[in-house]
Each structure stands twice: as structure tokens, then as C-alpha cells.
Amino acid sequence: MVPIYVRITVNGLRDGFSSGKKIHADYWNEETGFAVRACKDAVSINNYITKTAKDLEKCYNELCDQHDDVTAKMVKDAFLFKPEPKPTLMQAFKVHNDEFAERVDKGKGTKGTLMRYERLQTKTTAFLKKKFKASDIILEEIQYSFASGFYHYLLMQDIDENTSMKYVKTLKQVMTKAVNEGMITHSPINNFKCPYKDPDRDHLEMDEIIKIYNKKILCKRIAEVRDVYVFCCFTGYAFETVYALEPENVFTGVDGGLWISKDRAKSGTEETVPLLPVALEIIEKYKDHPYCVSENKLLPVNCNQRFNAYLKELADICDVNKHLTTHTARHTFATTVTLENDVPIETVSKMLGHKDIRTTQIYARMTKRKISNNMKMLQSKIFESNGKIRLAETA
């Protein structure tokens, strides 16, 4: 077996390189420069020779367009040059998600957020397969229309508008990370707007809270879920927070009463709330619960999936025609328990652990009851009990 070399000649000067292929000397035709048919590898060898000759000629022509004098070495170098593969979207995801996973390991991020990033990657891969018949795409090939196309794809998967927009918004973060890492010069989807449509959020009225709390429930697991849910209604805690509560989170506040404090798993901001009597009663009820004692938990909270499933049963048992979730309880705290009773929105925002009061405004609805309370207060200031305008007092 002898090696096959490629020889390049330009203006009488030669250069060359090994093809990496070998052939028995008896099967080589010196005149044609091809393998004879009797060689078992003749087809692959001859195809390589034909393709290489065309590619070398292409390199030569391109060099002639750029330079006045072209040498055999220049042609060889151009042919053998293999550019670095261009960064892809899935590589950008890996950089982004791996870095955030390190934060999670150090307690600087939540597993829930990491799972959301991973879900986005899965949905993006599915979109690429449907739209481009590929599992990845070079970052430089992504255009502005990629964002709108991805948004449309998500909507067609029966994902609501706000959630779809949130996925696109997070994809923009991944692209921005790629820019910061030098994987791409700019993000083509950076200017894609991701508006948020304020949905109608359910919250319970006070009579509904009382109805649920006073309902006699024989099933132990449903009764425990009911108590945890009512606790959330009077503290504003989300599931992740109430699930992580320990007895140590309860302390004596500046007013001498018992308070509860816990950093939000989602944002890391502190949620400190004075405990109202109902919440205190629930804590006292479960202080000796076997699960709470063994796991050092404040309340017997199920996993999120079970908790939400049991809440559906609770709504049916209590004949409450609303979708009960810990988010519903959080909105109930913000609206029914606090704002409707004239607690300032700044105070509510602090208790909910919001960094921006605009977030609190999303949670807290201006209800008819709140308007009524405010107008009654105004009426008492301006009008007498008989309906006549109150006369201004003079010195």
C-alpha cells in the first residue's frame, strides 16, 4: 500500500499534501491519476480525487480575484484552512444554563428558575425541528423573525399569551448572554417587544375565606391543605416560601407580637409579616404534628403537585367556584385582607417581598369594596349623618 499525494502546480512551482488515503501500486493508473476499477476502494478514492480537484480550482479562482500573484502554497493553505465552527443557539443555552446551575449550587439561584431555563431549551429545540427541520441553528443565522415565529409556535401549543411572551423574553436573555460571551456581535431579537397582558386574577372575598376556614372536613389531608391555604391567605406567602418555613422563622417583633420572616425563594427578598390571629392559630395547631416535628417544618405542606390537586378537592367540598392556588391566596392577602382594610400599598409591597411597587399593583386589585370603604370615609368627613354638608369649623 502506498500513500496518495495531492500535487498542486502554479506557474511551474509545486506544493502538495497527503490525502490520507492509500492504494496498492498495481491499482493506480499513473496516466489518468485515478484508481483502476479492480481496486475495491476505487469509487471512494476517485470521488475524493474529483472533488478535491474541483475544490482546489475553486480556491485558486477565489485567490486570483483577491491577489495579483497566486502561488501553489497559497492554494494549498486556502484548501486546508478549516475555520472554527460558528457558535450555535444550543451552545449559548449550555453556557447560560451551566452558569446558572453553578449559582444554584452556591445557593445564589433557585432550582425552579433553572428548570424554567431547561424547559425553554426543550421548547426551543422543538421549534427548531418544526420550523427548520434541525435540532440547532448557528447564532449568526438567527433573524428578528425568529422571536415572532417562536411566539406563534408556543401559542399553537396551547400556551397562554403571557407565558409565551415570558418564554420569548427569557430567550432574549440567553441571546444577550451570548453577546456578552462574545459568541455573537449582537442579538437580532433584542428589539422584539414582550408586552404583558394583565389577566383577571382570582382572589377570595372575606366571606369565602371564612366559609373555607369554618368548613368541617373529615379527610385529614384535605383539612391540612385547607389550613395551609388559609395561612397563605393571611400571610401572602407563595408555595415555595410556606413549604420551606421552619419554627425558627417565627420571632417576636418590635411591637411585642409574633412575626414571621422568610426570604423568597424566587427573588431572595425578605418577606416579613406580623402574624394575624388566624395564622397564629394554625401554627399552634400543627406544632406537635409528626411531620412538622420530624422534618422541622412549621406546617405540613405537601409537594406542589399534590397541594394543587388537593386544592381542587377543597374548592368542591367548600362549594367555592374559584380556582384555588397559592397564587390565589397571595392575591387574596394583597387585596381582601390588606388593601380593602386600608393597609397602604407600600406596606403590602414590603410584606409580599416585592422589589418594585408596580409588581404589587399587579397583585392587588382596586375592588368595589375598597372604593366603597374609601367613599364612606370621605362621606363621613364631608357630610353630616342627616346628609347635609358639614360646615367648616372656624376659630
GROMACS .gro file of C-alpha atoms in nm:
model
  395
    1MET     CA    1   0.000   0.000   0.000
    2VAL     CA    2   0.137   0.341  -0.095
    3PRO     CA    3   0.005   0.689   0.005
    4ILE     CA    4  -0.175   0.910  -0.242
    5TYR     CA    5  -0.045   1.267  -0.252
    6VAL     CA    6  -0.210   1.574  -0.394
    7ARG     CA    7   0.025   1.788  -0.603
    8ILE     CA    8  -0.051   2.150  -0.687
    9THR     CA    9   0.139   2.328  -0.964
   10VAL     CA   10   0.105   2.701  -1.030
   11ASN     CA   11   0.330   2.871  -1.287
   12GLY     CA   12   0.574   2.582  -1.273
   13LEU     CA   13   0.606   2.590  -0.892
   14ARG     CA   14   0.477   2.298  -0.689
   15ASP     CA   15   0.338   2.225  -0.346
   16GLY     CA   16   0.126   1.946  -0.207
   17PHE     CA   17  -0.006   1.742   0.081
   18SER     CA   18  -0.102   1.387   0.169
   19SER     CA   19  -0.459   1.288   0.100
   20GLY     CA   20  -0.455   1.047   0.391
   21LYS     CA   21  -0.559   0.767   0.156
   22LYS     CA   22  -0.357   0.463   0.044
   23ILE     CA   23  -0.374   0.229  -0.256
   24HIS     CA   24  -0.186  -0.073  -0.382
   25ALA     CA   25   0.053   0.037  -0.655
   26ASP     CA   26  -0.091  -0.219  -0.900
   27TYR     CA   27  -0.431  -0.047  -0.885
   28TRP     CA   28  -0.305   0.305  -0.965
   29ASN     CA   29  -0.325   0.445  -1.319
   30GLU     CA   30  -0.033   0.688  -1.349
   31GLU     CA   31  -0.163   0.838  -1.671
   32THR     CA   32  -0.515   0.922  -1.559
   33GLY     CA   33  -0.431   0.988  -1.195
   34PHE     CA   34  -0.719   0.766  -1.078
   35ALA     CA   35  -0.761   0.421  -0.924
   36VAL     CA   36  -0.848   0.141  -1.164
   37ARG     CA   37  -1.185  -0.034  -1.134
   38ALA     CA   38  -1.032  -0.352  -1.000
   39CYS     CA   39  -0.947  -0.169  -0.674
   40LYS     CA   40  -1.217  -0.236  -0.415
   41ASP     CA   41  -1.189   0.127  -0.291
   42ALA     CA   42  -1.185   0.274  -0.641
   43VAL     CA   43  -1.518   0.457  -0.611
   44SER     CA   44  -1.440   0.639  -0.285
   45ILE     CA   45  -1.081   0.719  -0.391
   46ASN     CA   46  -1.182   0.853  -0.733
   47ASN     CA   47  -1.468   1.056  -0.586
   48TYR     CA   48  -1.222   1.212  -0.343
   49ILE     CA   49  -0.979   1.297  -0.624
   50THR     CA   50  -1.253   1.453  -0.839
   51LYS     CA   51  -1.396   1.659  -0.553
   52THR     CA   52  -1.052   1.771  -0.434
   53ALA     CA   53  -0.956   1.885  -0.783
   54LYS     CA   54  -1.276   2.096  -0.809
   55ASP     CA   55  -1.226   2.246  -0.462
   56LEU     CA   56  -0.862   2.332  -0.538
   57GLU     CA   57  -0.965   2.503  -0.860
   58LYS     CA   58  -1.230   2.699  -0.667
   59CYS     CA   59  -0.968   2.810  -0.413
   60TYR     CA   60  -0.735   2.914  -0.695
   61ASN     CA   61  -1.004   3.123  -0.868
   62GLU     CA   62  -1.102   3.295  -0.543
   63LEU     CA   63  -0.737   3.377  -0.471
   64CYS     CA   64  -0.694   3.518  -0.822
   65ASP     CA   65  -0.983   3.757  -0.753
   66GLN     CA   66  -0.803   3.882  -0.441
   67HIS     CA   67  -0.434   3.876  -0.538
   68ASP     CA   68  -0.224   3.954  -0.843
   69ASP     CA   69   0.021   3.669  -0.780
   70VAL     CA   70  -0.102   3.333  -0.659
   71THR     CA   71   0.134   3.054  -0.556
   72ALA     CA   72   0.082   2.680  -0.509
   73LYS     CA   73   0.135   2.722  -0.135
   74MET     CA   74  -0.140   2.984  -0.117
   75VAL     CA   75  -0.381   2.742  -0.287
   76LYS     CA   76  -0.282   2.460  -0.051
   77ASP     CA   77  -0.324   2.680   0.257
   78ALA     CA   78  -0.663   2.804   0.140
   79PHE     CA   79  -0.780   2.448   0.076
   80LEU     CA   80  -0.657   2.307   0.407
   81PHE     CA   81  -0.783   2.600   0.617
   82LYS     CA   82  -1.070   2.483   0.838
   83PRO     CA   83  -1.247   2.774   1.008
   84GLU     CA   84  -1.362   2.734   1.367
   85PRO     CA   85  -1.723   2.616   1.382
   86LYS     CA   86  -1.957   2.905   1.446
   87PRO     CA   87  -2.136   2.917   1.783
   88THR     CA   88  -2.489   2.780   1.788
   89LEU     CA   89  -2.802   2.855   1.987
   90MET     CA   90  -2.780   2.528   2.183
   91GLN     CA   91  -2.421   2.615   2.277
   92ALA     CA   92  -2.548   2.952   2.400
   93PHE     CA   93  -2.808   2.770   2.611
   94LYS     CA   94  -2.537   2.548   2.758
   95VAL     CA   95  -2.324   2.847   2.856
   96HIS     CA   96  -2.624   3.027   3.006
   97ASN     CA   97  -2.774   2.728   3.190
   98ASP     CA   98  -2.444   2.585   3.314
   99GLU     CA   99  -2.352   2.918   3.470
  100PHE     CA  100  -2.690   2.947   3.641
  101ALA     CA  101  -2.661   2.586   3.764
  102GLU     CA  102  -2.339   2.689   3.941
  103ARG     CA  103  -2.531   2.970   4.111
  104VAL     CA  104  -2.793   2.721   4.226
  105ASP     CA  105  -2.519   2.501   4.377
  106LYS     CA  106  -2.397   2.803   4.574
  107GLY     CA  107  -2.746   2.899   4.687
  108LYS     CA  108  -2.749   3.208   4.462
  109GLY     CA  109  -3.034   3.085   4.244
  110THR     CA  110  -3.333   2.853   4.263
  111LYS     CA  111  -3.384   2.510   4.110
  112GLY     CA  112  -3.724   2.626   3.990
  113THR     CA  113  -3.570   2.901   3.777
  114LEU     CA  114  -3.311   2.658   3.640
  115MET     CA  115  -3.590   2.418   3.545
  116ARG     CA  116  -3.765   2.705   3.366
  117TYR     CA  117  -3.449   2.770   3.162
  118GLU     CA  118  -3.426   2.400   3.078
  119ARG     CA  119  -3.792   2.391   2.972
  120LEU     CA  120  -3.725   2.688   2.745
  121GLN     CA  121  -3.436   2.500   2.584
  122THR     CA  122  -3.658   2.197   2.525
  123LYS     CA  123  -3.932   2.411   2.367
  124THR     CA  124  -3.677   2.596   2.152
  125THR     CA  125  -3.538   2.265   2.023
  126ALA     CA  126  -3.892   2.151   1.935
  127PHE     CA  127  -3.949   2.480   1.750
  128LEU     CA  128  -3.624   2.439   1.553
  129LYS     CA  129  -3.723   2.088   1.446
  130LYS     CA  130  -4.066   2.204   1.332
  131LYS     CA  131  -3.959   2.528   1.164
  132PHE     CA  132  -3.611   2.449   1.030
  133LYS     CA  133  -3.604   2.067   1.037
  134ALA     CA  134  -3.292   2.091   1.253
  135SER     CA  135  -3.204   2.050   1.622
  136ASP     CA  136  -2.977   2.356   1.633
  137ILE     CA  137  -2.904   2.679   1.448
  138ILE     CA  138  -2.595   2.898   1.409
  139LEU     CA  139  -2.640   3.216   1.612
  140GLU     CA  140  -2.547   3.437   1.316
  141GLU     CA  141  -2.831   3.283   1.114
  142ILE     CA  142  -3.099   3.388   1.364
  143GLN     CA  143  -3.312   3.678   1.241
  144TYR     CA  144  -3.562   3.910   1.406
  145SER     CA  145  -3.847   3.692   1.278
  146PHE     CA  146  -3.716   3.405   1.493
  147ALA     CA  147  -3.876   3.562   1.802
  148SER     CA  148  -4.218   3.616   1.645
  149GLY     CA  149  -4.208   3.268   1.494
  150PHE     CA  150  -4.123   3.113   1.830
  151TYR     CA  151  -4.402   3.311   1.997
  152HIS     CA  152  -4.654   3.189   1.738
  153TYR     CA  153  -4.532   2.831   1.783
  154LEU     CA  154  -4.585   2.850   2.159
  155LEU     CA  155  -4.937   2.987   2.117
  156MET     CA  156  -5.018   2.696   1.885
  157GLN     CA  157  -4.909   2.461   2.165
  158ASP     CA  158  -5.199   2.598   2.373
  159ILE     CA  159  -4.967   2.805   2.593
  160ASP     CA  160  -5.131   3.131   2.704
  161GLU     CA  161  -5.009   3.466   2.573
  162ASN     CA  162  -4.833   3.585   2.888
  163THR     CA  163  -4.648   3.256   2.938
  164SER     CA  164  -4.548   3.251   2.570
  165MET     CA  165  -4.418   3.606   2.594
  166LYS     CA  166  -4.227   3.514   2.909
  167TYR     CA  167  -4.053   3.232   2.721
  168VAL     CA  168  -3.953   3.472   2.442
  169LYS     CA  169  -3.833   3.725   2.700
  170THR     CA  170  -3.614   3.459   2.861
  171LEU     CA  171  -3.482   3.357   2.518
  172LYS     CA  172  -3.373   3.720   2.475
  173GLN     CA  173  -3.174   3.683   2.798
  174VAL     CA  174  -2.998   3.377   2.656
  175MET     CA  175  -2.912   3.572   2.341
  176THR     CA  176  -2.784   3.866   2.546
  177LYS     CA  177  -2.563   3.626   2.739
  178ALA     CA  178  -2.425   3.501   2.407
  179VAL     CA  179  -2.341   3.861   2.312
  180ASN     CA  180  -2.167   3.917   2.646
  181GLU     CA  181  -1.965   3.598   2.596
  182GLY     CA  182  -1.851   3.712   2.250
  183MET     CA  183  -2.036   3.430   2.073
  184ILE     CA  184  -2.223   3.682   1.857
  185THR     CA  185  -2.183   4.054   1.797
  186HIS     CA  186  -2.545   4.150   1.862
  187SER     CA  187  -2.881   3.994   1.938
  188PRO     CA  188  -3.116   4.013   1.637
  189ILE     CA  189  -3.422   3.962   1.860
  190ASN     CA  190  -3.325   4.223   2.119
  191ASN     CA  191  -3.583   4.476   1.997
  192PHE     CA  192  -3.871   4.227   1.996
  193LYS     CA  193  -4.129   4.364   2.237
  194CYS     CA  194  -4.269   4.133   2.503
  195PRO     CA  195  -4.577   4.310   2.642
  196TYR     CA  196  -4.752   4.171   2.946
  197LYS     CA  197  -5.131   4.147   2.940
  198ASP     CA  198  -5.273   4.194   3.285
  199PRO     CA  199  -5.502   3.894   3.342
  200ASP     CA  200  -5.807   3.881   3.561
  201ARG     CA  201  -5.669   3.726   3.878
  202ASP     CA  202  -5.896   3.542   4.117
  203HIS     CA  203  -5.899   3.638   4.482
  204LEU     CA  204  -6.133   3.533   4.759
  205GLU     CA  205  -6.379   3.759   4.935
  206MET     CA  206  -6.367   3.757   5.314
  207ASP     CA  207  -6.689   3.555   5.339
  208GLU     CA  208  -6.532   3.289   5.115
  209ILE     CA  209  -6.221   3.271   5.335
  210ILE     CA  210  -6.441   3.230   5.643
  211LYS     CA  211  -6.651   2.969   5.463
  212ILE     CA  212  -6.341   2.763   5.382
  213TYR     CA  213  -6.187   2.805   5.727
  214ASN     CA  214  -6.504   2.706   5.915
  215LYS     CA  215  -6.590   2.411   5.691
  216LYS     CA  216  -6.587   2.083   5.882
  217ILE     CA  217  -6.364   1.848   5.684
  218LEU     CA  218  -6.324   1.486   5.791
  219CYS     CA  219  -6.049   1.397   5.543
  220LYS     CA  220  -5.719   1.471   5.720
  221ARG     CA  221  -5.513   1.553   5.410
  222ILE     CA  222  -5.776   1.797   5.277
  223ALA     CA  223  -5.812   1.960   5.620
  224GLU     CA  224  -5.435   2.014   5.637
  225VAL     CA  225  -5.428   2.161   5.286
  226ARG     CA  226  -5.717   2.390   5.385
  227ASP     CA  227  -5.526   2.519   5.689
  228VAL     CA  228  -5.209   2.581   5.488
  229TYR     CA  229  -5.412   2.761   5.221
  230VAL     CA  230  -5.585   2.986   5.477
  231PHE     CA  231  -5.244   3.053   5.634
  232CYS     CA  232  -5.125   3.175   5.293
  233CYS     CA  233  -5.433   3.399   5.267
  234PHE     CA  234  -5.331   3.573   5.591
  235THR     CA  235  -4.957   3.594   5.523
  236GLY     CA  236  -4.931   3.631   5.144
  237TYR     CA  237  -4.671   3.355   5.124
  238ALA     CA  238  -4.627   3.162   4.797
  239PHE     CA  239  -4.594   2.784   4.792
  240GLU     CA  240  -4.212   2.775   4.782
  241THR     CA  241  -4.194   3.001   5.086
  242VAL     CA  242  -4.456   2.832   5.302
  243TYR     CA  243  -4.308   2.491   5.214
  244ALA     CA  244  -3.968   2.599   5.350
  245LEU     CA  245  -4.096   2.759   5.673
  246GLU     CA  246  -3.943   2.637   5.998
  247PRO     CA  247  -4.031   2.722   6.360
  248GLU     CA  248  -3.721   2.942   6.369
  249ASN     CA  249  -3.884   3.176   6.118
  250VAL     CA  250  -4.130   3.294   6.385
  251PHE     CA  251  -3.997   3.568   6.613
  252THR     CA  252  -4.108   3.847   6.844
  253GLY     CA  253  -4.139   4.174   6.655
  254VAL     CA  254  -4.090   4.536   6.755
  255ASP     CA  255  -4.449   4.556   6.878
  256GLY     CA  256  -4.409   4.260   7.110
  257GLY     CA  257  -4.627   4.038   6.889
  258LEU     CA  258  -4.521   3.735   6.688
  259TRP     CA  259  -4.398   3.792   6.334
  260ILE     CA  260  -4.277   3.558   6.064
  261SER     CA  261  -3.992   3.618   5.820
  262LYS     CA  262  -3.852   3.425   5.525
  263ASP     CA  263  -3.653   3.512   5.215
  264ARG     CA  264  -3.848   3.448   4.897
  265ALA     CA  265  -3.711   3.152   4.702
  266LYS     CA  266  -3.792   3.333   4.377
  267SER     CA  267  -3.612   3.661   4.436
  268GLY     CA  268  -3.425   3.627   4.764
  269THR     CA  269  -3.601   3.933   4.908
  270GLU     CA  270  -3.728   3.923   5.263
  271GLU     CA  271  -4.096   3.870   5.340
  272THR     CA  272  -4.166   3.977   5.696
  273VAL     CA  273  -4.529   3.970   5.811
  274PRO     CA  274  -4.691   4.028   6.154
  275LEU     CA  275  -4.892   3.715   6.231
  276LEU     CA  276  -5.268   3.768   6.247
  277PRO     CA  277  -5.473   3.557   6.495
  278VAL     CA  278  -5.589   3.303   6.235
  279ALA     CA  279  -5.232   3.240   6.119
  280LEU     CA  280  -5.118   3.205   6.481
  281GLU     CA  281  -5.398   2.959   6.550
  282ILE     CA  282  -5.290   2.742   6.254
  283ILE     CA  283  -4.925   2.744   6.364
  284GLU     CA  284  -5.024   2.640   6.716
  285LYS     CA  285  -5.245   2.364   6.574
  286TYR     CA  286  -4.956   2.192   6.399
  287LYS     CA  287  -4.664   2.249   6.638
  288ASP     CA  288  -4.678   1.884   6.750
  289HIS     CA  289  -4.766   1.733   6.411
  290PRO     CA  290  -4.543   1.426   6.349
  291TYR     CA  291  -4.428   1.551   6.006
  292CYS     CA  292  -4.353   1.900   6.138
  293VAL     CA  293  -4.156   1.762   6.432
  294SER     CA  294  -3.953   1.510   6.231
  295GLU     CA  295  -3.879   1.746   5.939
  296ASN     CA  296  -3.851   2.067   6.146
  297LYS     CA  297  -4.131   2.228   5.946
  298LEU     CA  298  -4.376   2.493   6.060
  299LEU     CA  299  -4.669   2.343   5.866
  300PRO     CA  300  -4.746   2.007   5.699
  301VAL     CA  301  -4.712   2.116   5.335
  302ASN     CA  302  -4.740   1.862   5.051
  303CYS     CA  303  -4.540   1.878   4.730
  304ASN     CA  304  -4.666   2.139   4.485
  305GLN     CA  305  -4.840   1.894   4.251
  306ARG     CA  306  -5.034   1.725   4.530
  307PHE     CA  307  -5.109   2.054   4.700
  308ASN     CA  308  -5.273   2.199   4.389
  309ALA     CA  309  -5.464   1.876   4.327
  310TYR     CA  310  -5.600   1.878   4.683
  311LEU     CA  311  -5.697   2.245   4.650
  312LYS     CA  312  -5.933   2.146   4.366
  313GLU     CA  313  -6.098   1.899   4.600
  314LEU     CA  314  -6.114   2.168   4.869
  315ALA     CA  315  -6.294   2.409   4.635
  316ASP     CA  316  -6.552   2.140   4.552
  317ILE     CA  317  -6.606   2.049   4.919
  318CYS     CA  318  -6.650   2.413   5.021
  319ASP     CA  319  -6.860   2.495   4.712
  320VAL     CA  320  -6.625   2.778   4.609
  321ASN     CA  321  -6.640   2.837   4.234
  322LYS     CA  322  -6.286   2.971   4.201
  323HIS     CA  323  -5.954   2.819   4.101
  324LEU     CA  324  -5.770   2.786   4.431
  325THR     CA  325  -5.389   2.808   4.415
  326THR     CA  326  -5.127   2.958   4.644
  327HIS     CA  327  -5.121   3.247   4.397
  328THR     CA  328  -5.492   3.298   4.459
  329ALA     CA  329  -5.415   3.306   4.832
  330ARG     CA  330  -5.137   3.558   4.770
  331HIS     CA  331  -5.373   3.783   4.573
  332THR     CA  332  -5.631   3.742   4.848
  333PHE     CA  333  -5.384   3.864   5.108
  334ALA     CA  334  -5.288   4.161   4.891
  335THR     CA  335  -5.645   4.259   4.808
  336THR     CA  336  -5.908   4.132   5.053
  337VAL     CA  337  -5.702   4.107   5.373
  338THR     CA  338  -5.485   4.419   5.343
  339LEU     CA  339  -5.579   4.681   5.083
  340GLU     CA  340  -5.953   4.655   5.139
  341ASN     CA  341  -5.879   4.724   5.505
  342ASP     CA  342  -5.679   5.037   5.422
  343VAL     CA  343  -5.330   4.894   5.466
  344PRO     CA  344  -5.108   5.120   5.247
  345ILE     CA  345  -4.984   4.959   4.928
  346GLU     CA  346  -4.624   5.040   5.028
  347THR     CA  347  -4.669   4.824   5.339
  348VAL     CA  348  -4.832   4.546   5.138
  349SER     CA  349  -4.545   4.556   4.887
  350LYS     CA  350  -4.291   4.519   5.167
  351MET     CA  351  -4.475   4.224   5.323
  352LEU     CA  352  -4.503   4.049   4.984
  353GLY     CA  353  -4.129   4.087   4.929
  354HIS     CA  354  -4.167   4.287   4.609
  355LYS     CA  355  -3.873   4.492   4.489
  356ASP     CA  356  -4.095   4.720   4.282
  357ILE     CA  357  -4.434   4.854   4.391
  358ARG     CA  358  -4.558   4.809   4.034
  359THR     CA  359  -4.545   4.434   4.093
  360THR     CA  360  -4.772   4.481   4.394
  361GLN     CA  361  -5.015   4.676   4.180
  362ILE     CA  362  -5.047   4.368   3.958
  363TYR     CA  363  -5.130   4.151   4.260
  364ALA     CA  364  -5.355   4.396   4.437
  365ARG     CA  365  -5.684   4.485   4.273
  366MET     CA  366  -5.878   4.805   4.336
  367THR     CA  367  -6.206   4.636   4.423
  368LYS     CA  368  -6.555   4.782   4.454
  369ARG     CA  369  -6.539   4.712   4.827
  370LYS     CA  370  -6.222   4.921   4.855
  371ILE     CA  371  -6.387   5.205   4.659
  372SER     CA  372  -6.691   5.179   4.884
  373ASN     CA  373  -6.481   5.194   5.202
  374ASN     CA  374  -6.291   5.498   5.077
  375MET     CA  375  -6.606   5.679   4.972
  376LYS     CA  376  -6.774   5.606   5.308
  377MET     CA  377  -6.476   5.757   5.484
  378LEU     CA  378  -6.495   6.059   5.254
  379GLN     CA  379  -6.867   6.090   5.316
  380SER     CA  380  -6.818   6.091   5.693
  381LYS     CA  381  -6.567   6.375   5.660
  382ILE     CA  382  -6.776   6.594   5.429
  383PHE     CA  383  -7.136   6.519   5.526
  384GLU     CA  384  -7.337   6.512   5.845
  385SER     CA  385  -7.533   6.199   5.936
  386ASN     CA  386  -7.850   6.367   5.802
  387GLY     CA  387  -7.686   6.415   5.461
  388LYS     CA  388  -7.617   6.787   5.491
  389ILE     CA  389  -7.272   6.921   5.405
  390ARG     CA  390  -7.060   6.954   5.714
  391LEU     CA  391  -6.985   7.318   5.787
  392ALA     CA  392  -6.620   7.412   5.815
  393GLU     CA  393  -6.513   7.487   6.170
  394THR     CA  394  -6.398   7.842   6.236
  395ALA     CA  395  -6.167   7.974   6.504
   0.00000   0.00000   0.00000
